[in-house]
PDB file of C-alpha atoms and ligand atoms in Angstrom:
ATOM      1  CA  UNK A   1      13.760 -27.718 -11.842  1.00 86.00           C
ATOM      2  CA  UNK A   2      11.537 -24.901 -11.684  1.00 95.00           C
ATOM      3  CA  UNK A   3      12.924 -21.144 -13.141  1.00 97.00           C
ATOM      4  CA  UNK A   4      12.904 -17.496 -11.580  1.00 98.00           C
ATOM      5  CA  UNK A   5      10.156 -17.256 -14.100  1.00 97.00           C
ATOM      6  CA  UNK A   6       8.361 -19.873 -13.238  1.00 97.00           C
ATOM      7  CA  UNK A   7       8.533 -18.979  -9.890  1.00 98.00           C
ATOM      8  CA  UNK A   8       7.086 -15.661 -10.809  1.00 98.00           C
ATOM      9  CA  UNK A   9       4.265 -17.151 -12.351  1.00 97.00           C
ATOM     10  CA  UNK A  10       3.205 -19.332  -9.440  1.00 98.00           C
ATOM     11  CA  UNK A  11       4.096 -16.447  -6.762  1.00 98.00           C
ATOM     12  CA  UNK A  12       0.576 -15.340  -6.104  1.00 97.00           C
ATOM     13  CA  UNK A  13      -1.264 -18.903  -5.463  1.00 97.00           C
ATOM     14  CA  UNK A  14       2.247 -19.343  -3.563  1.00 98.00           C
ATOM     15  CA  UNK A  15       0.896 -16.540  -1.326  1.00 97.00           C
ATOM     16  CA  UNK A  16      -2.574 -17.412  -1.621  1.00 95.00           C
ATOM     17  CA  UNK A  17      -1.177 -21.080   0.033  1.00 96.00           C
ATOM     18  CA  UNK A  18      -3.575 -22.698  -2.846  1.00 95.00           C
ATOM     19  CA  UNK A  19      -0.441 -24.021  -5.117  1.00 97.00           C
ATOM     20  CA  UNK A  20      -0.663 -27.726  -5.262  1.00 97.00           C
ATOM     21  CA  UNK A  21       1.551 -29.665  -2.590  1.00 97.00           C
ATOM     22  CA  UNK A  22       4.106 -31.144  -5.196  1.00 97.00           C
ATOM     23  CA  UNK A  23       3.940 -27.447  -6.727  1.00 98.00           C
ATOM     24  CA  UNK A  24       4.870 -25.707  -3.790  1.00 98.00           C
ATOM     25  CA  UNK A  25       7.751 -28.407  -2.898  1.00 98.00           C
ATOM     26  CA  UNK A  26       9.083 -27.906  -6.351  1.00 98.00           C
ATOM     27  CA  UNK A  27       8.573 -23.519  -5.755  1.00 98.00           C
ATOM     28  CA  UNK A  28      10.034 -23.897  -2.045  1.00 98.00           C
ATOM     29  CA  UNK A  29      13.111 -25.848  -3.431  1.00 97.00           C
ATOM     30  CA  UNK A  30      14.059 -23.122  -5.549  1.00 98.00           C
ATOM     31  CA  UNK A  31      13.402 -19.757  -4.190  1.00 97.00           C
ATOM     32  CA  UNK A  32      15.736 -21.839  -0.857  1.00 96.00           C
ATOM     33  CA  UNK A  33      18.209 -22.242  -3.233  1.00 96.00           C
ATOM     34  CA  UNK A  34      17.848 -19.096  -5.079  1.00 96.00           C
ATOM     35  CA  UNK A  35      19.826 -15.872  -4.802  1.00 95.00           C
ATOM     36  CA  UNK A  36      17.823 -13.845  -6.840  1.00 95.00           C
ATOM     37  CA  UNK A  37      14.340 -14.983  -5.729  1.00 97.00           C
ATOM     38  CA  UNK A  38      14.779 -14.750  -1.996  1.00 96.00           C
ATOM     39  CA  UNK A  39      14.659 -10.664  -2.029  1.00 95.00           C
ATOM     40  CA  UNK A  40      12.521 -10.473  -5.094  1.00 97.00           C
ATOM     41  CA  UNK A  41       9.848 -12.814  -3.231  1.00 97.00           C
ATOM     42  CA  UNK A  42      10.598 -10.869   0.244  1.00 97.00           C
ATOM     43  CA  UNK A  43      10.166  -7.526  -1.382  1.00 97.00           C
ATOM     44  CA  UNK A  44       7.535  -8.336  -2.885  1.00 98.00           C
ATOM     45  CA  UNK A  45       5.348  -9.158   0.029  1.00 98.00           C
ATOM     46  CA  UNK A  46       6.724  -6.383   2.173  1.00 98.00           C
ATOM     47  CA  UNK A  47       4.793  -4.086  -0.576  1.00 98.00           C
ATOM     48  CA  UNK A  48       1.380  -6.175  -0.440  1.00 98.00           C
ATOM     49  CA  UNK A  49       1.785  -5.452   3.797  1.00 98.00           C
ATOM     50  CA  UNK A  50       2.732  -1.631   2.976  1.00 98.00           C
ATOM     51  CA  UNK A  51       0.269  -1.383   1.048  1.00 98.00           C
ATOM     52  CA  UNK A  52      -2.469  -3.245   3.520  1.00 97.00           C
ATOM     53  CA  UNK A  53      -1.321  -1.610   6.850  1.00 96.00           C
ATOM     54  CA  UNK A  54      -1.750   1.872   5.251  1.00 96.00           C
ATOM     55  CA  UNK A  55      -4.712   1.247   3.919  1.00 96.00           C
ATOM     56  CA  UNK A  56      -6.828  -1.100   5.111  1.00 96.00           C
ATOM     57  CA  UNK A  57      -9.907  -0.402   7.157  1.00 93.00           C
ATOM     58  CA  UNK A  58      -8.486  -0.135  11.018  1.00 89.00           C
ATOM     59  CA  UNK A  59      -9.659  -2.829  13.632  1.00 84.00           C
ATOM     60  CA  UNK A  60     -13.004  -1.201  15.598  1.00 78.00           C
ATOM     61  CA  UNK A  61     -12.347  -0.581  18.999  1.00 71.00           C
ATOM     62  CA  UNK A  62     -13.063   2.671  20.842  1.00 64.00           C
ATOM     63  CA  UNK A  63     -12.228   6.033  19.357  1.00 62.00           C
ATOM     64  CA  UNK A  64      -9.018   6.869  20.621  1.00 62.00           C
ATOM     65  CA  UNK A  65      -8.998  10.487  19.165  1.00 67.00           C
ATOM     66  CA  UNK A  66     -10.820  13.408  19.669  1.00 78.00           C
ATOM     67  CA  UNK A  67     -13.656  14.440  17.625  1.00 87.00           C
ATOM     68  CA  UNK A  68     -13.801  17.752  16.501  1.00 90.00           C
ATOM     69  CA  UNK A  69     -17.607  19.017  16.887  1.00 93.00           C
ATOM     70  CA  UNK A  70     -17.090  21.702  14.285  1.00 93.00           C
ATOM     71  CA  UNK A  71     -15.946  18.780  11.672  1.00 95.00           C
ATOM     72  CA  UNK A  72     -19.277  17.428  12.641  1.00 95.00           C
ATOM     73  CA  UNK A  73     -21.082  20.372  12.021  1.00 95.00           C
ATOM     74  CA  UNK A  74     -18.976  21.102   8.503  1.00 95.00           C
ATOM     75  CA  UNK A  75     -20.525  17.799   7.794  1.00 96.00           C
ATOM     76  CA  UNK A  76     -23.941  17.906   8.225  1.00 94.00           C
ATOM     77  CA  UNK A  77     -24.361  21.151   7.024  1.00 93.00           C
ATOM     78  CA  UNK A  78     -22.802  20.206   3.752  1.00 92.00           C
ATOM     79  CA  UNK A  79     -25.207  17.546   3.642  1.00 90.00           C
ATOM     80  CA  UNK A  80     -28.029  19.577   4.543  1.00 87.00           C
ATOM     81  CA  UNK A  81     -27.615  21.654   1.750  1.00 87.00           C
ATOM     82  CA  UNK A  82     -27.048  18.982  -1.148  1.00 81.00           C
TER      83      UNK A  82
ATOM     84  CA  UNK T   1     -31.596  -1.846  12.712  1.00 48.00           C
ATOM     85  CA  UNK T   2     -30.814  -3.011   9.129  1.00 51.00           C
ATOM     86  CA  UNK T   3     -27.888  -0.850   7.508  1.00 50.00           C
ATOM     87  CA  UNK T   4     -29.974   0.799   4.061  1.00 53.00           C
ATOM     88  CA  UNK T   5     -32.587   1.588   7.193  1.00 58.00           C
ATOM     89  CA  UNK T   6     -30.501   4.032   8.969  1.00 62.00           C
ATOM     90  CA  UNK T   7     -28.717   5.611   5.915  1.00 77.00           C
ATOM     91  CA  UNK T   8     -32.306   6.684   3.915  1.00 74.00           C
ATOM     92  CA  UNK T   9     -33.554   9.320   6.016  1.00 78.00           C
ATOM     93  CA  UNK T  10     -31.370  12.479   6.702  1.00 79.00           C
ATOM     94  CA  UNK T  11     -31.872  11.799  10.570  1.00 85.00           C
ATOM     95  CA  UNK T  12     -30.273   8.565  10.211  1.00 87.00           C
ATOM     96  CA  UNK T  13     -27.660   9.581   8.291  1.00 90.00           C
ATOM     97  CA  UNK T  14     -26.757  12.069  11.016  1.00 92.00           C
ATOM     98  CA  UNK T  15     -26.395   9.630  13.190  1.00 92.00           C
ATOM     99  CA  UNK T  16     -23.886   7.886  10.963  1.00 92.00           C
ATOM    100  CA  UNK T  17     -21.931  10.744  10.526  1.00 94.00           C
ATOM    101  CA  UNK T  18     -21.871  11.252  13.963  1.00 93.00           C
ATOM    102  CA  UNK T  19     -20.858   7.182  15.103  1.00 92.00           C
ATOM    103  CA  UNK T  20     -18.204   7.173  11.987  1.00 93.00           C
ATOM    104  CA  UNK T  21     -16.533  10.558  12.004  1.00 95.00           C
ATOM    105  CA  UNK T  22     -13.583   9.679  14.358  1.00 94.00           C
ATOM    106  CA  UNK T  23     -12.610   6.508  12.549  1.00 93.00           C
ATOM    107  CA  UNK T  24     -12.645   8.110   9.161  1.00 95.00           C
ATOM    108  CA  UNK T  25     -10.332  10.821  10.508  1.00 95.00           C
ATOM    109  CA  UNK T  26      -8.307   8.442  12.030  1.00 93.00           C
ATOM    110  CA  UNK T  27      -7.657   7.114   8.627  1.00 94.00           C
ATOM    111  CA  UNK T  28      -7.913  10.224   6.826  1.00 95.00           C
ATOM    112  CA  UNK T  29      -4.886  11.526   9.017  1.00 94.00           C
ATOM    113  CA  UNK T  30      -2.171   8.955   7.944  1.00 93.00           C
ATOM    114  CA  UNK T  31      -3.366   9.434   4.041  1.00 95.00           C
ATOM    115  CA  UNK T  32      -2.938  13.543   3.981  1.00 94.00           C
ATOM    116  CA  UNK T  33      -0.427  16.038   4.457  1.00 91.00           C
ATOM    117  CA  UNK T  34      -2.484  18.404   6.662  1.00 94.00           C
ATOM    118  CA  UNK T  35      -5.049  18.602   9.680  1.00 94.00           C
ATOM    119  CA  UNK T  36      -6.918  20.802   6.687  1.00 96.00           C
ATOM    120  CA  UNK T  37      -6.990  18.187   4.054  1.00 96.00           C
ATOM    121  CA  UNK T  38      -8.092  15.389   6.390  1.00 96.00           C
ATOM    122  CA  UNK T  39     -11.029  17.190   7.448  1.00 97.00           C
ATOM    123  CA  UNK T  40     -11.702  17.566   3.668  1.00 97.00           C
ATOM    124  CA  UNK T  41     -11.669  14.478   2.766  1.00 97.00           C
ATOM    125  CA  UNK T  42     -14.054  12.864   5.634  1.00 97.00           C
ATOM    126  CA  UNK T  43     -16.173  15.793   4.446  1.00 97.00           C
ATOM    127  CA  UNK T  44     -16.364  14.671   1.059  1.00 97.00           C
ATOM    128  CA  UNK T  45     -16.490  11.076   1.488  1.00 97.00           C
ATOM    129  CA  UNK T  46     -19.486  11.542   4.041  1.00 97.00           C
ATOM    130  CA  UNK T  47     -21.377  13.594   1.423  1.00 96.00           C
ATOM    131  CA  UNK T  48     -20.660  11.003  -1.814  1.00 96.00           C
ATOM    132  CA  UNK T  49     -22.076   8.535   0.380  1.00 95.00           C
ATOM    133  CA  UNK T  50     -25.043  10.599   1.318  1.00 93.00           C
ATOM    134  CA  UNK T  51     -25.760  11.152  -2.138  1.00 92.00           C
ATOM    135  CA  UNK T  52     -24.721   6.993  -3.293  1.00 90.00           C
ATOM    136  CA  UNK T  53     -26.318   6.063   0.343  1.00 87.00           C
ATOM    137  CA  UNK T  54     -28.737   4.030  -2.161  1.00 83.00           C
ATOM    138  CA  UNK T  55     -26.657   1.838  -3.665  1.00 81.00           C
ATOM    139  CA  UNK T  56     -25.568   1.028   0.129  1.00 82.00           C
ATOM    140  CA  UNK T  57     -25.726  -3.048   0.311  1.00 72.00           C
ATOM    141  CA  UNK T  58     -27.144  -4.207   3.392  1.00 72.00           C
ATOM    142  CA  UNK T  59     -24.955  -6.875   3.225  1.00 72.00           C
ATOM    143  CA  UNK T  60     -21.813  -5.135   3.579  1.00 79.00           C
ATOM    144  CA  UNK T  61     -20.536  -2.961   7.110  1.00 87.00           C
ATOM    145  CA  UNK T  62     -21.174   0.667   7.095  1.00 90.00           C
ATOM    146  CA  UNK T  63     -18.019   1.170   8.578  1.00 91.00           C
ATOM    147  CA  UNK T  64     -16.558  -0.634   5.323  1.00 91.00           C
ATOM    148  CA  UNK T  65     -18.209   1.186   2.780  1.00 92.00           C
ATOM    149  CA  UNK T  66     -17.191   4.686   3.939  1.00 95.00           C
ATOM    150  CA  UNK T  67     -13.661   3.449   4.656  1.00 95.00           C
ATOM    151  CA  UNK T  68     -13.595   2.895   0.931  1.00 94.00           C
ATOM    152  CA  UNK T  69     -14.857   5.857  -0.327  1.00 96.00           C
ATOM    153  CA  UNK T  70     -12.922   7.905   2.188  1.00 97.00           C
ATOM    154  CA  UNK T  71      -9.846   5.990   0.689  1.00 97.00           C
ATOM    155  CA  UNK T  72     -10.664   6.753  -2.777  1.00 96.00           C
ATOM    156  CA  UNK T  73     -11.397  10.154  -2.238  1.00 97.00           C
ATOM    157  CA  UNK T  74      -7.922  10.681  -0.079  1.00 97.00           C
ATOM    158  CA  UNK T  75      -6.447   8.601  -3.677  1.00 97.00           C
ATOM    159  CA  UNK T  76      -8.227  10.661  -5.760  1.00 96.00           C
ATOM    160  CA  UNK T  77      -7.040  13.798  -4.276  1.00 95.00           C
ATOM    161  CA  UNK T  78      -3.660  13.041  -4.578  1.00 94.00           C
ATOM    162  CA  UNK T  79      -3.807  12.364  -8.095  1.00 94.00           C
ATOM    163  CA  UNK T  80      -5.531  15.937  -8.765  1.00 93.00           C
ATOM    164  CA  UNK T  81      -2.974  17.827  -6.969  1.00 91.00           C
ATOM    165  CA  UNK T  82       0.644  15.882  -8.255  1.00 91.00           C
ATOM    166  CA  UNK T  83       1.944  15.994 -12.185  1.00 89.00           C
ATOM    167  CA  UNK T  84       3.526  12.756 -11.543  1.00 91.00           C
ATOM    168  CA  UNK T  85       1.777  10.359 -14.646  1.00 92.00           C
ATOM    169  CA  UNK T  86      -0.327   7.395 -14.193  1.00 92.00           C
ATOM    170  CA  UNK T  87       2.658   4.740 -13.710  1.00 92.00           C
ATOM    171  CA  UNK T  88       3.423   2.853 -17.168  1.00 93.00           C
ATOM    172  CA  UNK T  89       3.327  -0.879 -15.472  1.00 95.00           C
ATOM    173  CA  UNK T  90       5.273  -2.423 -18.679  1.00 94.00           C
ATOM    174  CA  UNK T  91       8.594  -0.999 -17.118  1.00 94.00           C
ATOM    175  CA  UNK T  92       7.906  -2.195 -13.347  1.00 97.00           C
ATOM    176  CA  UNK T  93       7.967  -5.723 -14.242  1.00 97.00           C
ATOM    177  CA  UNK T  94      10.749  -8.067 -13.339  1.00 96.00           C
ATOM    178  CA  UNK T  95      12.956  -8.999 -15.647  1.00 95.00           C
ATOM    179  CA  UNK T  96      14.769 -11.820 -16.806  1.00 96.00           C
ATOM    180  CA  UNK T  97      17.331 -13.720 -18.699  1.00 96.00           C
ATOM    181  CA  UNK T  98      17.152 -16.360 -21.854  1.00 95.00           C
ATOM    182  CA  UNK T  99      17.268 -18.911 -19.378  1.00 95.00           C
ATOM    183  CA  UNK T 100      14.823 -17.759 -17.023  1.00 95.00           C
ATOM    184  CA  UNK T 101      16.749 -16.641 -14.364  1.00 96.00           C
ATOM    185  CA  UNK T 102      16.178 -13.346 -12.832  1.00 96.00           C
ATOM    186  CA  UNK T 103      17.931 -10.309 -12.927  1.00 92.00           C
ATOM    187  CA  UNK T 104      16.935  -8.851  -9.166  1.00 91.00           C
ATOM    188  CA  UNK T 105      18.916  -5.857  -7.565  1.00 88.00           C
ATOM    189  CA  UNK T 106      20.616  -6.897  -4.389  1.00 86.00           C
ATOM    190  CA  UNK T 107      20.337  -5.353  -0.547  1.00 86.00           C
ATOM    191  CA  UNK T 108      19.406  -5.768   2.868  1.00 87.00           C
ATOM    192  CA  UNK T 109      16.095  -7.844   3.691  1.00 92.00           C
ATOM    193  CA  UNK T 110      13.211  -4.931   4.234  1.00 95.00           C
ATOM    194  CA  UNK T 111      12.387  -3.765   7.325  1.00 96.00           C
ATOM    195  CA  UNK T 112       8.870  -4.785   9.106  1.00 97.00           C
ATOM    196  CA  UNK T 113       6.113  -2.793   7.447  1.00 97.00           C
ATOM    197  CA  UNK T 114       4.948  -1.530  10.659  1.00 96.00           C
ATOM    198  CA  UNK T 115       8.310  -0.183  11.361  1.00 97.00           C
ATOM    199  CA  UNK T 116       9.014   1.447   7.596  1.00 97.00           C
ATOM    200  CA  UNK T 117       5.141   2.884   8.142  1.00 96.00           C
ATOM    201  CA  UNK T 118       6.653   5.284  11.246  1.00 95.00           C
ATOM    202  CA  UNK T 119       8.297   7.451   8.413  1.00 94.00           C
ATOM    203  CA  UNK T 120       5.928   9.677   6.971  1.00 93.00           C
ATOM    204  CA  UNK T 121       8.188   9.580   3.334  1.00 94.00           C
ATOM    205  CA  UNK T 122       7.293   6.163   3.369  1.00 96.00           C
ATOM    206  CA  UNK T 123       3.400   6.611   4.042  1.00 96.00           C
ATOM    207  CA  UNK T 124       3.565   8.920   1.615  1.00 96.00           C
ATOM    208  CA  UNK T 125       5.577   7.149  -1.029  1.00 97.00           C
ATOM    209  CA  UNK T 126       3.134   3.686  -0.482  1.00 98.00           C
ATOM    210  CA  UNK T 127      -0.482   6.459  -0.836  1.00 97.00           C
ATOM    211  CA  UNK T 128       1.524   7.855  -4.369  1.00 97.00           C
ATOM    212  CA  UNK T 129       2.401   4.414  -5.604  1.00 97.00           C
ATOM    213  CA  UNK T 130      -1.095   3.391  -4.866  1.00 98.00           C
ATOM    214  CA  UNK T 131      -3.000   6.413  -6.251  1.00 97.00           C
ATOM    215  CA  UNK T 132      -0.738   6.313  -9.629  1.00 97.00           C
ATOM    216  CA  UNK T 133      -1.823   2.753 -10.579  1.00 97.00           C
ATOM    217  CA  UNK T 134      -3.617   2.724 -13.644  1.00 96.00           C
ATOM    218  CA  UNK T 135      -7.386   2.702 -12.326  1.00 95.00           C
ATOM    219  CA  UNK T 136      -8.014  -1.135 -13.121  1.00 95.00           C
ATOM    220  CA  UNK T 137      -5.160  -1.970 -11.540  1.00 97.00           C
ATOM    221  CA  UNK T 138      -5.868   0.146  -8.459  1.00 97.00           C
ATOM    222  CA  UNK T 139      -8.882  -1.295  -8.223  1.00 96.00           C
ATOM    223  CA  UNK T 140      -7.570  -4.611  -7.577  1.00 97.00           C
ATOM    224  CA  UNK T 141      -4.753  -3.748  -5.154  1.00 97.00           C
ATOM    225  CA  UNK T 142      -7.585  -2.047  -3.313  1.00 96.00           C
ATOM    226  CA  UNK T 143     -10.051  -4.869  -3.292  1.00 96.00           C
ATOM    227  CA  UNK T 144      -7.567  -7.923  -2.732  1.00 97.00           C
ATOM    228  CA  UNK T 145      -5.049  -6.259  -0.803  1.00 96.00           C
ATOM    229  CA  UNK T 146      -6.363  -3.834   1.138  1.00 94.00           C
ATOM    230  CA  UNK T 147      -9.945  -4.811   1.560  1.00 93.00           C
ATOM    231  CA  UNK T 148      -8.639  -8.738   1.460  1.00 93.00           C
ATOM    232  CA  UNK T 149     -11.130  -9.906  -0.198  1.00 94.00           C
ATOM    233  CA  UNK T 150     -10.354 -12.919  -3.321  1.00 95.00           C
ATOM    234  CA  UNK T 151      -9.560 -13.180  -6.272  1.00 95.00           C
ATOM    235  CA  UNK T 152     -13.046 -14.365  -8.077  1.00 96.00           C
ATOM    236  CA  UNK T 153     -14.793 -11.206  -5.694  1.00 94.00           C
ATOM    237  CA  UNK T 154     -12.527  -8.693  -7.236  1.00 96.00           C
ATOM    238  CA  UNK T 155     -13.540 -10.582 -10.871  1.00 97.00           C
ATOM    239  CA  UNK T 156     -16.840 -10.310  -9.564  1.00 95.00           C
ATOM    240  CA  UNK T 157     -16.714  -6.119  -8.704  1.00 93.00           C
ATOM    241  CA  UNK T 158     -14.810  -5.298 -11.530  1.00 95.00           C
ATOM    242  CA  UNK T 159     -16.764  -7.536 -14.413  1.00 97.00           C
ATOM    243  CA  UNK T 160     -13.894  -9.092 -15.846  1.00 97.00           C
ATOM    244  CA  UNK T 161     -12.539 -12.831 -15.568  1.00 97.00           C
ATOM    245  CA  UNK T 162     -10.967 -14.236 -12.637  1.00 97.00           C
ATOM    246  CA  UNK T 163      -8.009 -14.950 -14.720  1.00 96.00           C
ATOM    247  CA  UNK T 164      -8.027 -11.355 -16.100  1.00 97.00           C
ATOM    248  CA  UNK T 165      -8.241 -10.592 -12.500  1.00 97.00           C
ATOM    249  CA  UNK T 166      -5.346 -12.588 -11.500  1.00 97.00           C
ATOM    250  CA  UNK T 167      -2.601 -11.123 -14.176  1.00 97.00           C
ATOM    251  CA  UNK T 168      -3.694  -7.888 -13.227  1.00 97.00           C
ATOM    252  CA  UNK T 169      -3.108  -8.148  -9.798  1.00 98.00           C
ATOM    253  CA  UNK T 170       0.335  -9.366 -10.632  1.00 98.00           C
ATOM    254  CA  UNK T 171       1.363  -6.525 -12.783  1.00 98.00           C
ATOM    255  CA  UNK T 172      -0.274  -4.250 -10.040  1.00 98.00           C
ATOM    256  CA  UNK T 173       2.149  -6.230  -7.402  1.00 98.00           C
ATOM    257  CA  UNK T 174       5.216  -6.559  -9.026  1.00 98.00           C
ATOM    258  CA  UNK T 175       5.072  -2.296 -10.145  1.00 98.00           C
ATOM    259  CA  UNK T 176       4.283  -1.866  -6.673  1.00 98.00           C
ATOM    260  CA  UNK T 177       7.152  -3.671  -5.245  1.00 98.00           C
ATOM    261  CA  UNK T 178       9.460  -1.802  -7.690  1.00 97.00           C
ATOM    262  CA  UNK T 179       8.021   1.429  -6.796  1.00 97.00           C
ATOM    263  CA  UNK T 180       8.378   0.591  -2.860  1.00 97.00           C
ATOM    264  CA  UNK T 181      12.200  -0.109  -2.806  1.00 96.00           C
ATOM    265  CA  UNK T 182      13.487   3.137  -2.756  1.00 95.00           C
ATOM    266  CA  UNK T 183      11.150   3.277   0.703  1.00 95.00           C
ATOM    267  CA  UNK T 184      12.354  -0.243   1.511  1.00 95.00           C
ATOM    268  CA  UNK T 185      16.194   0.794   1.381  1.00 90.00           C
ATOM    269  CA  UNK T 186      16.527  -0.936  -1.833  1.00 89.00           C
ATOM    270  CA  UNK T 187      19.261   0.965  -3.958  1.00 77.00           C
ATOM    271  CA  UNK T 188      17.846   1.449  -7.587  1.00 65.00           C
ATOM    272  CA  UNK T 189      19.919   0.646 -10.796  1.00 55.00           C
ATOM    273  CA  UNK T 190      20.863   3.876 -12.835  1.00 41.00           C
ATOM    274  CA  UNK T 191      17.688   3.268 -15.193  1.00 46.00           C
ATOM    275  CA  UNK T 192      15.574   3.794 -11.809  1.00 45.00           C
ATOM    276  CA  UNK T 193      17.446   6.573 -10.558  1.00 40.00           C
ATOM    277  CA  UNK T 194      16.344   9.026 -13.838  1.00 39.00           C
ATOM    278  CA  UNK T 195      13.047   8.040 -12.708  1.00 39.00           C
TER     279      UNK T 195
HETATM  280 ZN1   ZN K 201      14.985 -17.775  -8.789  1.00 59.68          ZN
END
């Protein structure tokens, strides 16, 4: 029977989906059973996604907001002058 | 049009400013307090990339590499301004018993991300748990979580081994996820609340 710890250990490849198949049967088995794992694990993903949907480069599509010219201007002058 | 092509002449780089302002403000809006701020950092990420516009790969997307220096910049900034200290990452980790069974503070499942994101305390709190990584650390968040990329790139970028790479992304992860309760309606312990 696997631990809390060693679920801990294995909770990134778990994520990853590259944990071996008998691996992640023995990792599934516990964190179902587990009180303590289920919101550690859930928790813990909900910050990688927090983290990624803040951050992460948006989708392209077309510019939905307005481009202020004189931002454009700030810009290039700045850069004209360095 | 190759990408290094368009960003080594002034003219070109224009143009690039032009094409990529809106989506770096776009960004730069939900990682700053003020209309003022954003506009400061596109500024300055648009002229560190004019001056680094060299080391530009080809290989990558323009839109890519200024989305990453406007993040660091925005990360950067926040750092400057706060007191708060770089995050000591031994106390963030999870703890457990002699018999390996851990010791995790109960509560409701989290909400969605995308629905915890609509409070700007929470954008706010995720940017300041972010920027007050210890800079190795960050650096790996930022290039496996945000950026997505794996675990032997980020090994790769940051000239250490992949398994180097992968404990610190867990330590990075796991403080994280501490840090983020509070945001996640996750009721601290009485050691966390004299944080
Ligand atoms: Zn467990």
């Amino acid at each position: 029977m696997m631990t809390c710890k060693d679920v801990e250990r294995f909770l990134d490849d778990y994520l990853d989906g590259s944990l071996p198949f008998a691996t992640r049967i023995r990792f599934e088995i516990h964190v179902r059973m587990c009180a303590e794992c289920r919101p550690y694990i859930a928790r813990y993903r909900r910050a990688i996604e927090l983290g990624h949907k803040l951050l992460a480069e948006p989708p392209e599509g077309p510019a939905s907001e307005a481009v202020p010219q004189e931002l454009i201007d700030v810009i290039l002058k700045s850069i004209d002058e360095s | 049009m190759t990408g290094p092509a368009r960003l080594s002449d002034p003219k070109r780089f224009a143009e690039v400013v032009k094409q990529y302002t809106g989506r770096l403000l776009a960004t730069a809006r939900r990682l700053t307090d003020s209309e003022a701020d954003a506009h400061d950092c596109v500024q300055e990420a648009f002229l560190l990339a004019y001056r680094s516009r060299s080391q530009f790969e080809g290989r990558a997307k323009i839109s890519s590499w200024l989305h990453r220096i406007l993040v660091n910049v925005a990360l950067e900034r926040v750092r400057k301004r706060s007191r708060r200290p770089e995050e000591a990452l031994e106390d963030l980790q999870p703890t457990f018993d002699e018999r390996g069974c851990r010791v995790e503070s109960q509560g409701p499942a989290p909400a969605e991300a995308q629905v915890l994101l609509e409070r700007a305390e929470t954008r706010t709190a995720v940017r300041d748990a972010i920027a007050h990584l210890p800079e190795g650390h960050r650096e790996i968040v930022l290039i496996r979580d945000i950026e997505g990329k794996t675990t032997a790139d980020a090994a790769r970028e940051l000239s250490i081994t992949q398994s180097a790479a992968r404990v610190r992304l867990h330590r990075a992860r796991a403080a994280l996820k501490r840090l983020l309760e509070p945001a996640m309606g996750v009721a601290g312990d009485k050691e966390d609340n004299k944080r």
